[in-house]
PDB file of N, CA and C in Angstrom:
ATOM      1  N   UNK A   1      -8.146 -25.313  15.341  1.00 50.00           N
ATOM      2  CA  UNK A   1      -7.988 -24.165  16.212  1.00 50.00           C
ATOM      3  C   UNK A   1      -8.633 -22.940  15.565  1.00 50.00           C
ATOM      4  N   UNK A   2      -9.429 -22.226  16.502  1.00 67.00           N
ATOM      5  CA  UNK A   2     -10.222 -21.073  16.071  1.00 67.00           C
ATOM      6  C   UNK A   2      -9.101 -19.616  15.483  1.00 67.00           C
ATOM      7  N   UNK A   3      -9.351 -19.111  14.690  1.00 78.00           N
ATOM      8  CA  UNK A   3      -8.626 -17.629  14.747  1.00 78.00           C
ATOM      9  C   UNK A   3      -8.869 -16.882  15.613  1.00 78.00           C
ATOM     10  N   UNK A   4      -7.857 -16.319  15.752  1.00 78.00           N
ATOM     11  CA  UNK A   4      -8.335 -15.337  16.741  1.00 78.00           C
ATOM     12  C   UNK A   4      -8.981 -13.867  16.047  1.00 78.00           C
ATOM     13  N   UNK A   5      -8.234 -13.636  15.335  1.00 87.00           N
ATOM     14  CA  UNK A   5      -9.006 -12.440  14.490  1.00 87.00           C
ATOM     15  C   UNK A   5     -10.268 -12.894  13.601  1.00 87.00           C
ATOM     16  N   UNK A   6     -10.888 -13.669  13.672  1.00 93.00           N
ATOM     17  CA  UNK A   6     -11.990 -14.213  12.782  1.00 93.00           C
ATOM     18  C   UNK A   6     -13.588 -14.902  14.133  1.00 93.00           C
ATOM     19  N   UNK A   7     -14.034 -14.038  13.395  1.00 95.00           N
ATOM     20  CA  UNK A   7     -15.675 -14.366  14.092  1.00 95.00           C
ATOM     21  C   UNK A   7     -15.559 -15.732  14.491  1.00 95.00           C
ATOM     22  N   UNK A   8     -16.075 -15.888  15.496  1.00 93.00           N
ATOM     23  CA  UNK A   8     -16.593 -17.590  15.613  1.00 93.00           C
ATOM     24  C   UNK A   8     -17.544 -18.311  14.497  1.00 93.00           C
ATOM     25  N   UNK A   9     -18.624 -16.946  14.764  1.00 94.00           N
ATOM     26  CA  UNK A   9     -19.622 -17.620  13.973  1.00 94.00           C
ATOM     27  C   UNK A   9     -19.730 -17.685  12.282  1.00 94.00           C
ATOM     28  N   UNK A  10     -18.475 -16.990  11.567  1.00 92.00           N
ATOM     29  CA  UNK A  10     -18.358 -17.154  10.422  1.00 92.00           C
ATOM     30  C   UNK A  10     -18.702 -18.576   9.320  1.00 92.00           C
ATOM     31  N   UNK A  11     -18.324 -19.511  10.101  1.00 91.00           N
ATOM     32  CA  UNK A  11     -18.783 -20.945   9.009  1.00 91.00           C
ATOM     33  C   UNK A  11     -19.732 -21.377   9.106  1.00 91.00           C
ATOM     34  N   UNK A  12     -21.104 -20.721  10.122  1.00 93.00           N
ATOM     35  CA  UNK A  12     -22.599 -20.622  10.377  1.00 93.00           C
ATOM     36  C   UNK A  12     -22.659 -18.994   9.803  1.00 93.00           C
ATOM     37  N   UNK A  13     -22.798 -18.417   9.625  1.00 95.00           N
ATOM     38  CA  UNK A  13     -23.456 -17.180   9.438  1.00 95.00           C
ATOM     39  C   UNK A  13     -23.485 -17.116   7.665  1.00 95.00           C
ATOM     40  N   UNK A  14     -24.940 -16.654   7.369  1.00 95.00           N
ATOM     41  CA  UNK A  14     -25.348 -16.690   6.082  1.00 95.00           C
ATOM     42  C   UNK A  14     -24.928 -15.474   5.664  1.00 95.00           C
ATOM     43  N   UNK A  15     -24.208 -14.023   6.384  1.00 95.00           N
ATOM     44  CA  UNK A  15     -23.567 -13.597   5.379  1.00 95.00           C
ATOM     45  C   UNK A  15     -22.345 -13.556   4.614  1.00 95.00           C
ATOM     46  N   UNK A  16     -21.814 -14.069   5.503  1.00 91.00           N
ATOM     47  CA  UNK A  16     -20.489 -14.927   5.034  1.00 91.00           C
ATOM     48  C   UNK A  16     -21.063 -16.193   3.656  1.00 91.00           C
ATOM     49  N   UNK A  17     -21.535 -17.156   4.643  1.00 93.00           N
ATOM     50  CA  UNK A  17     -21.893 -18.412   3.228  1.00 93.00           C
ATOM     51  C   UNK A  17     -22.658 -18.378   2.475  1.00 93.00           C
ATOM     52  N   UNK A  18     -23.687 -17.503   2.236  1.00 93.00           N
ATOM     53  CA  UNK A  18     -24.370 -17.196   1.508  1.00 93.00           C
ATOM     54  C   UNK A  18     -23.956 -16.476   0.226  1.00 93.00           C
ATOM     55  N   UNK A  19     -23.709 -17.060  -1.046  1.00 90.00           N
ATOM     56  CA  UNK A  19     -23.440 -16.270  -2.362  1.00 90.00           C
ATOM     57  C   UNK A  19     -24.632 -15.187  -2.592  1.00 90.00           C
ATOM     58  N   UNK A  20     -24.571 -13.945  -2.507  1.00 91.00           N
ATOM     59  CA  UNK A  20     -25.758 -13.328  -3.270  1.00 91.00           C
ATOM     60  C   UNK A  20     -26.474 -12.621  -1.872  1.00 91.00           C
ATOM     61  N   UNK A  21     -26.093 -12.897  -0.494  1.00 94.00           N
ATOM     62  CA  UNK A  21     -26.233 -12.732   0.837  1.00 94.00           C
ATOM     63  C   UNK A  21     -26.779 -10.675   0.177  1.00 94.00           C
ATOM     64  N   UNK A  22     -28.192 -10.370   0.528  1.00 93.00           N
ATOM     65  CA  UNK A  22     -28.263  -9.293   0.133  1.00 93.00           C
ATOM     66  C   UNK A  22     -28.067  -8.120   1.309  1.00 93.00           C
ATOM     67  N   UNK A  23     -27.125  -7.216   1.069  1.00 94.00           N
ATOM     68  CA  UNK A  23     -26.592  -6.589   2.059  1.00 94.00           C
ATOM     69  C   UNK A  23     -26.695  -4.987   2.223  1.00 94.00           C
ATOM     70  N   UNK A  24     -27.759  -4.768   1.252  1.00 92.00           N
ATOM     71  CA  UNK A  24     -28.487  -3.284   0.858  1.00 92.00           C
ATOM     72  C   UNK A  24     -27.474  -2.471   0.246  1.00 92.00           C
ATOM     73  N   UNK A  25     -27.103  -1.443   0.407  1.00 93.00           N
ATOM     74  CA  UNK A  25     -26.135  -0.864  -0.283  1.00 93.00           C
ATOM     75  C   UNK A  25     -24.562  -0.699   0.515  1.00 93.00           C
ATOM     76  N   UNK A  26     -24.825  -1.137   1.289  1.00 93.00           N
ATOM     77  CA  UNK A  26     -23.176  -1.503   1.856  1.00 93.00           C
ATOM     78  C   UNK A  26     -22.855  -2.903   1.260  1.00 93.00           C
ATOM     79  N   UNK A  27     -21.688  -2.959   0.378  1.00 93.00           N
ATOM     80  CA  UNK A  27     -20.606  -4.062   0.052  1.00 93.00           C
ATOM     81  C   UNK A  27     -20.808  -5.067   1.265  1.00 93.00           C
ATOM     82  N   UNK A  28     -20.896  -6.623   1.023  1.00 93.00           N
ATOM     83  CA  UNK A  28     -20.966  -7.625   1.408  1.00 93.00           C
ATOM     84  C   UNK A  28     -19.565  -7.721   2.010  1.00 93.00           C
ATOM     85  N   UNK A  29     -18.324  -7.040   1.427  1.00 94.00           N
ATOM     86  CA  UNK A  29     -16.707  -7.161   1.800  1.00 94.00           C
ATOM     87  C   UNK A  29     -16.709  -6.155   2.459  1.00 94.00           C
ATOM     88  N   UNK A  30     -17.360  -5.201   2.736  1.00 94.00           N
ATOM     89  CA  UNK A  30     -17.165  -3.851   3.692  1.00 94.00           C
ATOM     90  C   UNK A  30     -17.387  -4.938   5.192  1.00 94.00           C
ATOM     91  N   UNK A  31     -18.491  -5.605   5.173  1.00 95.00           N
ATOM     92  CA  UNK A  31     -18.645  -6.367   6.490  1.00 95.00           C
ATOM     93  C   UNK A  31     -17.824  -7.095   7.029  1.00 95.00           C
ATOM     94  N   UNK A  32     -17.374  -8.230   5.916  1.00 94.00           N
ATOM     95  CA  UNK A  32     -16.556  -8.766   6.255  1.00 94.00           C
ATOM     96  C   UNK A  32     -14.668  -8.428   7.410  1.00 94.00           C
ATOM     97  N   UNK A  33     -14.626  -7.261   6.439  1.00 93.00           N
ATOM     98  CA  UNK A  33     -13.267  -6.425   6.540  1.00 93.00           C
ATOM     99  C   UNK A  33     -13.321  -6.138   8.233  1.00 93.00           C
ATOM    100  N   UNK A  34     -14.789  -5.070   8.029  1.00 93.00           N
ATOM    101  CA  UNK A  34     -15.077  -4.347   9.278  1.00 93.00           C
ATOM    102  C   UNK A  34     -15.339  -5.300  10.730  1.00 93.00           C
ATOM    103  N   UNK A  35     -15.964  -6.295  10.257  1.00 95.00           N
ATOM    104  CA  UNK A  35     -16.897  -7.107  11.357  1.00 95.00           C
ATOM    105  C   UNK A  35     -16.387  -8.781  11.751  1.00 95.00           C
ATOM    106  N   UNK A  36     -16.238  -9.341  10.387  1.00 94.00           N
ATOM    107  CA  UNK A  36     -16.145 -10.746  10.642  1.00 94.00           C
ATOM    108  C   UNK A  36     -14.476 -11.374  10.615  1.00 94.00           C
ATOM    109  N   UNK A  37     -13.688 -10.163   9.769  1.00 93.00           N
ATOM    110  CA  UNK A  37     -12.029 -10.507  10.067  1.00 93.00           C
ATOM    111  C   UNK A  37     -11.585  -9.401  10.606  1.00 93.00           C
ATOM    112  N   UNK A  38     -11.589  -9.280  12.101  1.00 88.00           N
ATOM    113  CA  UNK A  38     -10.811  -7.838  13.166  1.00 88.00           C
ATOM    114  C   UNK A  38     -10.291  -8.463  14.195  1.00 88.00           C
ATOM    115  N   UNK A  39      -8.717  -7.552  14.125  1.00 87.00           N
ATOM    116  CA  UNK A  39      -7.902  -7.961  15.098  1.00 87.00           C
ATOM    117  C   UNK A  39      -8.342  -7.094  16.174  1.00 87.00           C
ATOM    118  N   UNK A  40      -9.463  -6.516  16.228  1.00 91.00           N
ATOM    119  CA  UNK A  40      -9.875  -5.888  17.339  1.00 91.00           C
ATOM    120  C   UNK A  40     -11.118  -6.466  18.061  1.00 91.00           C
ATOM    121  N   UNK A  41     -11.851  -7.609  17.559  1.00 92.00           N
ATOM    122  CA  UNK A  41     -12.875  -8.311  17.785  1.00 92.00           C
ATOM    123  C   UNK A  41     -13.875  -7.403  17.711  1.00 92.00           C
ATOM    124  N   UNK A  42     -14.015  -7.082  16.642  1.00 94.00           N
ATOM    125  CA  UNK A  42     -15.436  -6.192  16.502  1.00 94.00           C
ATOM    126  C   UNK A  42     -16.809  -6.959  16.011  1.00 94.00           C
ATOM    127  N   UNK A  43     -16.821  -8.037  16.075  1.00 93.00           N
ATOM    128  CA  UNK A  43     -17.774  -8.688  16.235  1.00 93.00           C
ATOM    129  C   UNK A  43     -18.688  -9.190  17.018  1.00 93.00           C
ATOM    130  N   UNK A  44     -17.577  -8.892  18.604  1.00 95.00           N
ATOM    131  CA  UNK A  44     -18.399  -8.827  19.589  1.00 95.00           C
ATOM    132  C   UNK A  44     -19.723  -7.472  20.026  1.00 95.00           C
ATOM    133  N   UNK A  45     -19.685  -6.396  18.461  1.00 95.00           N
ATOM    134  CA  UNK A  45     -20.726  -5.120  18.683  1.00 95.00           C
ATOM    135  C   UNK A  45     -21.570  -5.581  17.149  1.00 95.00           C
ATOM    136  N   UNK A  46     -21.093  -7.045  16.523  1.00 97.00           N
ATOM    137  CA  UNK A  46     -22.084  -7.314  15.689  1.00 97.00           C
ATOM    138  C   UNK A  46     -23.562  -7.685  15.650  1.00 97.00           C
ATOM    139  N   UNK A  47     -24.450  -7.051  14.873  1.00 98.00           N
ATOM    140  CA  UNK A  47     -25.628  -7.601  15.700  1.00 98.00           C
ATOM    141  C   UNK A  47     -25.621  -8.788  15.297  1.00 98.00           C
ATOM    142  N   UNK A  48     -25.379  -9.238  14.302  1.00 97.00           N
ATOM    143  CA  UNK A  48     -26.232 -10.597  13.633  1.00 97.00           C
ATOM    144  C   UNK A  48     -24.875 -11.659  15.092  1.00 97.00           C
ATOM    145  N   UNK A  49     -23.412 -11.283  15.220  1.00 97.00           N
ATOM    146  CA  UNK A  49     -23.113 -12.519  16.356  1.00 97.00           C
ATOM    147  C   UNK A  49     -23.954 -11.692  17.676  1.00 97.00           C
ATOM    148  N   UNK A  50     -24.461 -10.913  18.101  1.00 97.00           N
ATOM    149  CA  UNK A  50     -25.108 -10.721  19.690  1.00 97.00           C
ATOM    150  C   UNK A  50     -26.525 -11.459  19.177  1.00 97.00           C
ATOM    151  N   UNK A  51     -27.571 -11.202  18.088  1.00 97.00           N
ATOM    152  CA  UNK A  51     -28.418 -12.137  17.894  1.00 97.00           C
ATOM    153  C   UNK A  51     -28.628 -13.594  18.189  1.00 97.00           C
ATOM    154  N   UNK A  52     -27.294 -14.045  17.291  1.00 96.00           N
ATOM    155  CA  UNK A  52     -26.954 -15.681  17.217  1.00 96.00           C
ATOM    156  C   UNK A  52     -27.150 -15.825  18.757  1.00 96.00           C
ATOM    157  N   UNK A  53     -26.041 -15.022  19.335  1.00 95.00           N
ATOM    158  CA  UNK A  53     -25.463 -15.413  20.636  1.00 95.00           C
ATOM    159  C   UNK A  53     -27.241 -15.855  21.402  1.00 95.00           C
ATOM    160  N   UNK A  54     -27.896 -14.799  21.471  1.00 96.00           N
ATOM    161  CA  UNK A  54     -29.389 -14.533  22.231  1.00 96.00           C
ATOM    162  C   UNK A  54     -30.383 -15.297  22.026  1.00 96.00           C
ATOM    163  N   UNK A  55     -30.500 -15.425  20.689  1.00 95.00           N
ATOM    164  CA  UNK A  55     -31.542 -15.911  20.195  1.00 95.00           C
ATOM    165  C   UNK A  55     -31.240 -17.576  19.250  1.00 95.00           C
ATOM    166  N   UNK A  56     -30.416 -18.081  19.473  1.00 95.00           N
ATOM    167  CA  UNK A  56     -29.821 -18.981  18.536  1.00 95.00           C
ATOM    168  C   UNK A  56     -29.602 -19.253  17.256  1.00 95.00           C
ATOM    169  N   UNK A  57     -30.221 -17.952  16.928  1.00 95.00           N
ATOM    170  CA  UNK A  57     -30.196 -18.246  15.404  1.00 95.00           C
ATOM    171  C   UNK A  57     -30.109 -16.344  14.903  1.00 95.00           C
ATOM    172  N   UNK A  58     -29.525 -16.104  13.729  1.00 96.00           N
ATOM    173  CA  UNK A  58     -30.135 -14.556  13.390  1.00 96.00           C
ATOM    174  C   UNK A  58     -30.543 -14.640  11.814  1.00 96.00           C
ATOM    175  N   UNK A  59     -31.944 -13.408  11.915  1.00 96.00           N
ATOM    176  CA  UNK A  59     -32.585 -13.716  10.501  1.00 96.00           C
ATOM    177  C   UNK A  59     -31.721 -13.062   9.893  1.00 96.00           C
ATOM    178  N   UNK A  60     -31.993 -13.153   8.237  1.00 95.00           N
ATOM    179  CA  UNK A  60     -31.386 -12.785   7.254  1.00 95.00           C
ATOM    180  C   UNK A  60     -31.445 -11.104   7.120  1.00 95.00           C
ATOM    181  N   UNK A  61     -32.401 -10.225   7.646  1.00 95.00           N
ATOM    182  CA  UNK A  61     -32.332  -9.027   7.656  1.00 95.00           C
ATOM    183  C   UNK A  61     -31.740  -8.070   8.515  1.00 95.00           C
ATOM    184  N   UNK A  62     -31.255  -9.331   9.346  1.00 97.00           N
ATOM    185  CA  UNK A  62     -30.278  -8.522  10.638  1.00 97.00           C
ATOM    186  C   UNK A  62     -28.503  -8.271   9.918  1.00 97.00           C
ATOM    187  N   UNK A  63     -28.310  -7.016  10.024  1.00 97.00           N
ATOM    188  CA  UNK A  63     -26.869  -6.732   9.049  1.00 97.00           C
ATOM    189  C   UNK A  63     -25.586  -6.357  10.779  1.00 97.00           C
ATOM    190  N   UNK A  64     -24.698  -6.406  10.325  1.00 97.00           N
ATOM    191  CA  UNK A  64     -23.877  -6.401  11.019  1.00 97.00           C
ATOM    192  C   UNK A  64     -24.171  -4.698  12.318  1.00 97.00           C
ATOM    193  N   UNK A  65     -24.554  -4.135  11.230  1.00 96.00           N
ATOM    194  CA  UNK A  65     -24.824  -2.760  11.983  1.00 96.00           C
ATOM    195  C   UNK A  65     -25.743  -2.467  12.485  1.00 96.00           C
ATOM    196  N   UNK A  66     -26.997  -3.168  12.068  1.00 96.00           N
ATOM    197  CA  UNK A  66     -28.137  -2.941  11.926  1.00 96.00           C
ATOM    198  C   UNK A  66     -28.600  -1.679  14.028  1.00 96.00           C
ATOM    199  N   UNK A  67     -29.277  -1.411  13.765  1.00 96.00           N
ATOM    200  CA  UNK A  67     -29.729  -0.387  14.804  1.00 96.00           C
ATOM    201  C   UNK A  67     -30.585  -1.048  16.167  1.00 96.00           C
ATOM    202  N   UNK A  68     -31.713  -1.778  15.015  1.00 97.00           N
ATOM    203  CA  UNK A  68     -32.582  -2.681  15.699  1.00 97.00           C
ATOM    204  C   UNK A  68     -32.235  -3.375  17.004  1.00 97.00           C
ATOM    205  N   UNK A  69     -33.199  -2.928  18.297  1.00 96.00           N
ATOM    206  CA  UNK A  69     -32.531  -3.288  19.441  1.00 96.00           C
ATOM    207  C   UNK A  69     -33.686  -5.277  19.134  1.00 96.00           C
ATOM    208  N   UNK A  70     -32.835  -6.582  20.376  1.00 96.00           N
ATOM    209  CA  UNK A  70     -33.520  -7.475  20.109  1.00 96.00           C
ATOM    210  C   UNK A  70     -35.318  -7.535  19.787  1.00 96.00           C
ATOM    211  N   UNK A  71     -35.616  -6.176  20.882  1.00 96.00           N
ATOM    212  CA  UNK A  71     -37.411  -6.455  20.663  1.00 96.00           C
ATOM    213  C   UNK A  71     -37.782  -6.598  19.078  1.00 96.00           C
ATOM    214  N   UNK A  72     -37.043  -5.500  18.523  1.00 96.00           N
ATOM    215  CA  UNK A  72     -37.370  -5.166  17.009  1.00 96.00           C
ATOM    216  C   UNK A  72     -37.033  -6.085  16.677  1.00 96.00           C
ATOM    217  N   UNK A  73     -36.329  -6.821  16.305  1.00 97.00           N
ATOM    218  CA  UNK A  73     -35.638  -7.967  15.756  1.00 97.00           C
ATOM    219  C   UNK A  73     -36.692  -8.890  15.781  1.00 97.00           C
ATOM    220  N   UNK A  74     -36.878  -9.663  16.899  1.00 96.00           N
ATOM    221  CA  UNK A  74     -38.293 -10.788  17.132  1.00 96.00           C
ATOM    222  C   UNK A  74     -39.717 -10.457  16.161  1.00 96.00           C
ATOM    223  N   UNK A  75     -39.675  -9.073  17.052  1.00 95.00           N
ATOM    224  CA  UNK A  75     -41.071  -8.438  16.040  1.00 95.00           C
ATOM    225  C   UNK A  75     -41.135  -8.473  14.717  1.00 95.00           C
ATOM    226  N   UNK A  76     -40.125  -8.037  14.277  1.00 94.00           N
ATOM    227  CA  UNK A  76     -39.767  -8.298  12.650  1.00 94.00           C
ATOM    228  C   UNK A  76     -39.986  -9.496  12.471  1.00 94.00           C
ATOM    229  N   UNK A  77     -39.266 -10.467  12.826  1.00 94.00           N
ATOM    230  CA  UNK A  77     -38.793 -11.988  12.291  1.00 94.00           C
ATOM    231  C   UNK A  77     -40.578 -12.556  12.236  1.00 94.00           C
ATOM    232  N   UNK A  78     -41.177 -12.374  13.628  1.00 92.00           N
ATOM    233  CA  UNK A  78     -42.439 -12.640  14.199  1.00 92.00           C
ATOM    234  C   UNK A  78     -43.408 -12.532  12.944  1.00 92.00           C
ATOM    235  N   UNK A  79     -42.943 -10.972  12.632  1.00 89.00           N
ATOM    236  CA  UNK A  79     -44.340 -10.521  11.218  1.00 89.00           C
ATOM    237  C   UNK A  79     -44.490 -11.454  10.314  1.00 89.00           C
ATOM    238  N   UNK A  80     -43.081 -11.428   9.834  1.00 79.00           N
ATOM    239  CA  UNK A  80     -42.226 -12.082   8.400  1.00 79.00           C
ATOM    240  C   UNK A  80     -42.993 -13.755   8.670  1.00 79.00           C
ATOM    241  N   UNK A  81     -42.592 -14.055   9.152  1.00 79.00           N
ATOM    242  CA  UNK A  81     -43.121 -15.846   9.639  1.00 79.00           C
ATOM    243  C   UNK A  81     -44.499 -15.794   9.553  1.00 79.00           C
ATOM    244  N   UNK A  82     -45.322 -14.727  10.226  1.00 78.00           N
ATOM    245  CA  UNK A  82     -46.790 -15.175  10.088  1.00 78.00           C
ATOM    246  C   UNK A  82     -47.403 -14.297   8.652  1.00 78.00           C
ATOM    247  N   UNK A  83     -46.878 -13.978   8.073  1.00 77.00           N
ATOM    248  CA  UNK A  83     -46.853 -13.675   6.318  1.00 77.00           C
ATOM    249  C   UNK A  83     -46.833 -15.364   5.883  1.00 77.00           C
ATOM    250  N   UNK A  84     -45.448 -15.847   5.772  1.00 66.00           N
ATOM    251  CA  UNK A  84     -45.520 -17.153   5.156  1.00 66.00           C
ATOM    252  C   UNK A  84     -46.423 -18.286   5.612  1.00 66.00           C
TER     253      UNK A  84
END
Protein backbone atom coordinates (compact mmCIF):
# COMPACT_ATOMS: atom_id res chain seq x y z
CA UNK A 1 0.00 0.00 0.00
CA UNK A 2 1.18 3.43 -1.19
CA UNK A 3 1.65 6.34 1.54
CA UNK A 4 -0.23 8.74 1.40
CA UNK A 5 2.10 11.45 2.46
CA UNK A 6 4.97 10.10 0.25
CA UNK A 7 5.50 10.80 -3.56
CA UNK A 8 4.55 8.00 -5.75
CA UNK A 9 7.40 8.37 -7.65
CA UNK A 10 9.97 8.19 -4.86
CA UNK A 11 11.39 4.42 -5.43
CA UNK A 12 11.93 5.62 -9.28
CA UNK A 13 13.19 9.04 -8.85
CA UNK A 14 17.04 9.51 -8.88
CA UNK A 15 16.88 12.11 -6.34
CA UNK A 16 15.76 10.19 -3.81
CA UNK A 17 17.97 6.86 -4.99
CA UNK A 18 20.65 8.33 -6.10
CA UNK A 19 23.67 8.64 -3.36
CA UNK A 20 25.57 11.85 -4.32
CA UNK A 21 22.14 12.97 -6.43
CA UNK A 22 23.73 16.64 -7.12
CA UNK A 23 21.28 19.17 -5.94
CA UNK A 24 23.24 22.62 -6.32
CA UNK A 25 23.20 24.41 -3.24
CA UNK A 26 19.93 23.45 -1.77
CA UNK A 27 20.33 20.27 0.70
CA UNK A 28 19.26 17.01 -1.00
CA UNK A 29 16.96 16.69 2.62
CA UNK A 30 15.52 20.21 2.11
CA UNK A 31 13.69 18.34 -0.98
CA UNK A 32 12.92 15.58 0.41
CA UNK A 33 11.17 17.26 3.65
CA UNK A 34 9.59 19.94 1.31
CA UNK A 35 8.56 17.82 -1.80
CA UNK A 36 8.81 14.05 -1.63
CA UNK A 37 7.43 13.43 2.25
CA UNK A 38 4.15 16.14 2.50
CA UNK A 39 1.09 15.67 4.13
CA UNK A 40 0.03 18.31 1.88
CA UNK A 41 0.99 16.57 -1.45
CA UNK A 42 3.33 18.99 -2.64
CA UNK A 43 4.62 16.97 -5.09
CA UNK A 44 1.92 17.32 -7.16
CA UNK A 45 3.83 21.28 -7.96
CA UNK A 46 7.10 19.08 -8.28
CA UNK A 47 8.71 19.48 -11.43
CA UNK A 48 10.80 16.45 -11.68
CA UNK A 49 6.93 14.27 -10.62
CA UNK A 50 4.90 16.77 -13.44
CA UNK A 51 8.01 15.82 -15.82
CA UNK A 52 7.91 12.01 -15.03
CA UNK A 53 4.19 12.36 -15.21
CA UNK A 54 4.58 14.14 -19.13
CA UNK A 55 7.37 12.99 -20.39
CA UNK A 56 8.03 9.49 -18.83
CA UNK A 57 10.98 9.93 -17.59
CA UNK A 58 12.78 13.30 -15.83
CA UNK A 59 16.48 14.28 -16.48
CA UNK A 60 18.82 14.60 -13.78
CA UNK A 61 18.93 18.49 -13.96
CA UNK A 62 15.34 18.92 -13.40
CA UNK A 63 15.20 19.84 -9.34
CA UNK A 64 12.08 19.80 -7.55
CA UNK A 65 11.69 23.64 -8.00
CA UNK A 66 13.26 24.09 -10.89
CA UNK A 67 11.46 27.20 -12.99
CA UNK A 68 11.96 25.61 -16.37
CA UNK A 69 8.60 25.41 -18.13
CA UNK A 70 8.43 21.59 -20.21
CA UNK A 71 9.74 23.39 -23.61
CA UNK A 72 12.97 24.24 -21.66
CA UNK A 73 13.26 21.04 -20.21
CA UNK A 74 13.24 18.95 -23.75
CA UNK A 75 15.51 21.65 -25.15
CA UNK A 76 17.92 21.17 -22.47
CA UNK A 77 17.76 17.35 -22.28
CA UNK A 78 17.74 17.61 -26.44
CA UNK A 79 21.27 19.72 -26.29
CA UNK A 80 22.79 17.49 -23.54
CA UNK A 81 22.07 14.12 -25.70
CA UNK A 82 23.36 15.53 -28.93
CA UNK A 83 26.75 16.59 -26.97
CA UNK A 84 27.14 12.82 -26.06
Amino acid sequence: MEDPYCCPNMEVCRLVTLPGFDTGIVPREHYLQSYCRSESQKWLGCKRFITKNELGFCPDFVLPDSDMDMDMIIDKFDEKESIQ
